Amino acid sequence: MRQQASAFSPASVGNVGVGFDILGHVIEGVGDTVTVRRIEADEVRIAAIRGATVDLPLDAPGNTAGAALISLREALALPFGFEVEIEKGIPLGSGMGGSAASCVAALVAANALLDAPLSHEALYPHALVGEAVASGGKHGDNLGPMLLGGLVLSTADRLVRVPVPEHWHSVLVHPEAILETRRARAALQGTYELKEFVAQSANLALVLAGCHAGDASLVRDGLRDVLVEPRRAPLIVGFDAAKQAALDAGAMGASISGAGPSVFAWFESRSEAERAAPAVQAAFAAAGFDSQAWVSPINAVGAELLSAN
């Protein structure tokens, strides 16, 4: 019987501009690693958190990974508990799905220790419980792609993998700044006009249709966030210039990754994405921020088990 397992979950681009709280895709090259051990006590313990620049909760119910594992234990009535160690690789408050990655990696690791492991889709409800600890709501735009890989449509109870051409790539640029998810969500309070929702729905439909058909022209017409971006962009210094730099470099579209301040852009090839990344970083540099950039296939791999013994 396995007693310990480690898993890795990549970062992600939440919302993808037009799919607020329901659409996201993974980014390879950066993520969180979580090690989980079976213990005899009927509880979940957070033994250590490393790599975080601020103190994160060691109290399991207040930690995304801990809350997710508590949900799993209770749902399956497990006769054992879990002890958890978290290695943070995703910057906090970056809009890269850091809170989601910890709970997904924890679930994938813990799942390997079950007598009858579940499918990744079956882990989704427990991941939603964990994510709610950090964001205040159950939304799966980061969780879905981490669990399945690639671009995923995540509803309250379903995960749908969206086909994307293999050669399409994304650039993710993270300025060295923090924008808390709760503050970014607070910026969305207020009234909206029906025409804004109609326009956003049309754009989402164009993006999904373009992905299914492999038609970049549809994505270029649709990858424009008219609902959320106008309300959050003022919170991100340098955003307008960074977005324009991506568009000038040939991006199909660009917007805020998750709650920000990171910016993402889609390209039809890896070479285009690689050429664009320095221009987006230069825009943030002009605004006074150092930054990191990652180029990744949109169809990148999701969370993976690293070891189990």
XYZ file of C-alpha atoms in Angstrom:
309
model
C 0.000 0.000 0.000
C 1.407 3.389 -0.984
C 2.227 5.691 1.912
C 3.559 8.811 0.177
C 3.092 10.526 -3.176
C 4.153 13.753 -4.855
C 2.387 15.569 -7.672
C 2.944 18.667 -9.780
C 0.302 21.055 -11.079
C 1.152 23.666 -13.714
C 0.077 27.282 -13.640
C -2.901 28.381 -15.705
C -4.545 31.265 -17.529
C -7.946 31.745 -15.939
C -10.906 33.297 -17.777
C -8.995 33.462 -21.106
C -10.530 36.927 -21.389
C -13.960 35.937 -22.644
C -14.813 33.035 -20.302
C -15.020 34.588 -16.857
C -14.806 31.864 -14.185
C -15.454 29.049 -16.709
C -12.599 28.934 -19.256
C -8.887 28.374 -18.743
C -5.768 26.685 -20.050
C -2.507 25.487 -18.514
C 0.960 26.999 -18.888
C 3.943 24.669 -18.883
C 7.212 25.481 -17.146
C 5.949 26.779 -13.799
C 3.769 25.273 -11.087
C 3.383 23.915 -7.547
C 4.575 20.567 -6.171
C 2.804 18.891 -3.255
C 3.804 15.807 -1.266
C 1.117 13.925 0.655
C 1.588 11.152 3.236
C -0.968 8.791 4.738
C -1.228 9.101 8.509
C -3.237 7.124 11.068
C -4.892 10.208 12.564
C -8.320 11.088 11.171
C -7.282 14.562 10.058
C -5.436 16.634 7.470
C -2.247 18.395 8.538
C -0.188 20.976 6.662
C 3.365 20.125 7.746
C 5.238 22.722 5.683
C 4.885 25.354 2.982
C 8.043 26.356 1.148
C 8.732 28.861 -1.606
C 6.064 31.401 -0.608
C 7.036 35.037 -0.152
C 4.307 35.593 2.451
C 2.944 33.395 5.226
C 0.251 31.008 4.020
C -2.209 29.200 6.332
C -0.897 26.039 7.988
C -4.389 25.473 9.384
C -5.798 22.852 7.002
C -9.376 24.208 6.698
C -7.981 27.620 5.775
C -5.527 26.272 3.198
C -6.624 25.430 -0.354
C -4.813 22.087 -0.363
C -5.973 21.242 3.139
C -9.608 22.105 2.480
C -9.618 20.023 -0.716
C -8.236 16.983 1.106
C -10.695 17.407 3.981
C -13.493 17.345 1.401
C -12.033 14.195 -0.183
C -11.667 12.429 3.178
C -15.212 13.229 4.242
C -16.775 12.257 0.914
C -15.020 8.883 0.854
C -15.197 8.299 4.638
C -11.510 7.432 4.628
C -10.160 5.609 7.725
C -6.863 7.496 7.510
C -5.673 11.078 7.208
C -3.126 13.072 5.226
C -0.029 15.110 6.013
C 0.915 17.666 3.380
C 4.034 19.558 2.283
C 3.687 22.289 -0.342
C 6.412 23.690 -2.607
C 5.166 26.929 -4.124
C 6.457 27.675 -7.603
C 3.731 30.057 -8.723
C 4.000 33.684 -7.543
C 1.222 34.701 -5.153
C -1.386 37.173 -6.389
C -0.112 36.721 -9.934
C -3.248 35.670 -11.814
C -1.576 32.340 -12.619
C -3.785 30.046 -10.554
C -1.451 29.588 -7.601
C -4.160 28.747 -5.074
C -5.758 26.283 -7.481
C -2.456 24.580 -8.298
C -1.758 23.721 -4.672
C -5.126 22.064 -4.128
C -5.018 20.193 -7.471
C -1.501 18.876 -6.851
C -2.542 17.817 -3.334
C -5.576 15.953 -4.668
C -3.609 14.194 -7.405
C -0.991 13.087 -4.873
C -3.571 11.969 -2.303
C -5.537 10.160 -5.005
C -2.519 7.914 -5.631
C -2.709 6.820 -1.986
C -6.325 5.650 -2.190
C -7.157 1.976 -2.373
C -9.366 2.795 -5.363
C -8.073 5.997 -7.044
C -10.601 8.314 -8.680
C -10.514 9.849 -12.146
C -9.244 13.410 -12.348
C -12.782 14.511 -13.227
C -14.034 12.983 -9.973
C -11.531 15.109 -8.035
C -13.090 18.297 -9.401
C -15.786 18.820 -6.699
C -13.117 18.628 -3.989
C -10.868 21.025 -5.875
C -13.758 23.499 -5.983
C -13.991 23.349 -2.195
C -10.286 24.100 -1.915
C -10.326 26.975 -4.402
C -13.219 28.626 -2.562
C -10.969 29.093 0.489
C -8.756 31.500 -1.446
C -11.172 33.183 -3.826
C -14.390 33.160 -1.855
C -16.308 31.291 -4.562
C -16.437 27.944 -6.333
C -15.190 28.544 -9.866
C -13.215 26.106 -11.986
C -11.537 28.153 -14.700
C -8.114 27.308 -13.236
C -8.970 23.909 -11.770
C -10.377 22.338 -14.939
C -7.307 22.793 -17.131
C -4.995 21.758 -14.296
C -6.918 18.506 -13.895
C -7.323 17.692 -17.603
C -4.625 19.721 -19.364
C -5.086 22.049 -22.328
C -8.049 24.388 -22.716
C -11.034 23.419 -20.583
C -14.574 24.700 -20.140
C -15.443 24.239 -16.453
C -19.032 24.542 -15.270
C -20.354 23.929 -11.765
C -20.344 20.165 -12.287
C -18.726 19.386 -15.654
C -15.316 19.638 -17.290
C -15.149 19.814 -21.096
C -11.789 19.661 -22.883
C -11.832 22.079 -25.831
C -9.756 20.995 -28.847
C -7.058 23.459 -29.897
C -4.564 23.154 -32.789
C -1.282 21.746 -31.512
C 0.758 24.588 -33.020
C -1.132 27.361 -31.197
C 0.880 28.794 -28.301
C 0.383 31.246 -25.478
C 2.656 33.844 -23.919
C 2.198 34.577 -20.232
C 4.025 37.573 -18.767
C 3.983 38.186 -15.031
C 5.101 41.639 -13.829
C 6.702 41.674 -10.375
C 3.542 42.964 -8.732
C 0.751 41.452 -6.631
C -2.964 41.880 -7.241
C -5.073 40.002 -4.713
C -7.938 38.010 -6.215
C -10.481 39.431 -3.776
C -9.511 43.008 -4.699
C -9.736 42.192 -8.400
C -13.174 40.666 -7.896
C -14.309 43.702 -5.923
C -13.566 45.831 -8.991
C -16.327 43.962 -10.821
C -19.076 45.184 -8.531
C -21.619 47.519 -10.094
C -24.187 47.507 -12.845
C -23.835 46.019 -16.331
C -25.816 46.543 -19.488
C -27.466 43.669 -21.305
C -25.591 44.539 -24.497
C -22.301 43.908 -22.678
C -23.349 40.354 -21.867
C -24.531 39.781 -25.423
C -21.213 41.006 -26.818
C -19.216 38.860 -24.387
C -21.317 35.781 -25.181
C -20.728 36.332 -28.880
C -16.984 36.639 -28.320
C -16.865 33.463 -26.230
C -18.782 31.603 -28.925
C -16.365 32.818 -31.592
C -13.345 31.662 -29.577
C -14.811 28.222 -28.901
C -15.890 27.818 -32.519
C -12.447 28.932 -33.695
C -10.729 26.402 -31.431
C -12.946 23.543 -32.612
C -12.470 24.481 -36.262
C -8.824 25.459 -35.965
C -9.812 28.809 -37.465
C -7.585 31.593 -36.153
C -9.693 34.276 -37.821
C -12.646 33.396 -35.575
C -10.431 33.619 -32.507
C -9.038 36.965 -33.656
C -12.587 38.311 -33.925
C -13.656 36.894 -30.580
C -10.733 37.083 -28.155
C -11.727 40.496 -26.796
C -12.968 40.890 -23.221
C -15.563 43.652 -23.187
C -17.016 42.757 -19.785
C -14.278 42.258 -17.173
C -11.079 43.695 -18.634
C -12.322 47.325 -18.764
C -13.029 47.157 -15.025
C -9.789 45.457 -13.973
C -7.263 47.023 -16.358
C -6.940 50.227 -14.262
C -5.592 48.070 -11.402
C -2.648 46.881 -13.540
C 0.046 49.492 -14.211
C 1.389 49.018 -17.724
C -1.401 46.717 -18.880
C -2.539 48.716 -21.902
C 0.998 48.969 -23.310
C 1.685 45.277 -22.618
C -1.499 44.197 -24.360
C -0.799 46.436 -27.344
C 2.739 45.047 -27.612
C 1.309 41.537 -27.917
C -1.223 42.605 -30.539
C 1.448 44.467 -32.506
C 3.484 41.245 -32.486
C 0.654 39.379 -34.205
C -1.339 37.945 -31.292
C -4.798 36.540 -32.028
C -5.836 38.289 -28.833
C -4.523 39.322 -25.433
C -5.999 40.077 -22.032
C -5.603 39.685 -18.279
C -4.661 36.250 -16.973
C -7.033 35.329 -14.170
C -7.437 38.221 -11.776
C -4.123 39.752 -12.937
C -1.666 41.370 -13.006
C -0.251 38.815 -15.471
C -1.054 39.231 -19.150
C -1.525 36.451 -21.695
C -1.667 36.388 -25.480
C -2.432 33.660 -28.039
C -0.357 33.073 -31.158
C -0.609 30.761 -34.140
C 2.931 29.411 -33.682
C 5.627 29.015 -31.077
C 8.056 31.188 -33.029
C 5.585 34.093 -33.042
C 5.025 33.705 -29.319
C 8.740 33.635 -28.581
C 9.316 36.798 -30.600
C 6.468 38.594 -28.835
C 7.432 37.826 -25.229
C 10.320 40.352 -24.996
C 8.107 43.115 -26.392
C 5.464 42.505 -23.727
C 8.151 42.443 -21.045
C 9.587 45.699 -22.383
C 6.186 47.337 -21.988
C 6.107 46.378 -18.302
C 9.721 47.492 -17.911
C 8.750 50.924 -19.226
C 6.100 51.016 -16.498
C 8.744 50.230 -13.883
C 8.295 46.479 -13.434
C 10.626 43.555 -13.924
C 8.782 40.525 -15.271
C 8.944 36.833 -16.068
C 7.662 35.284 -19.287
C 6.647 31.778 -20.290
C 5.838 30.444 -23.748
C 3.658 27.342 -23.741
C 1.470 25.251 -26.022
C -2.173 25.929 -25.218
C -2.536 22.149 -25.210
C 0.053 21.712 -22.441
C -0.112 18.794 -20.000
C -2.081 19.143 -16.767
C -1.297 17.942 -13.266
C 0.894 14.853 -13.039
C 1.927 12.325 -10.422
C 5.685 12.574 -9.884
C 6.229 9.656 -7.498
C 4.357 7.262 -5.243
C 5.680 4.650 -2.837
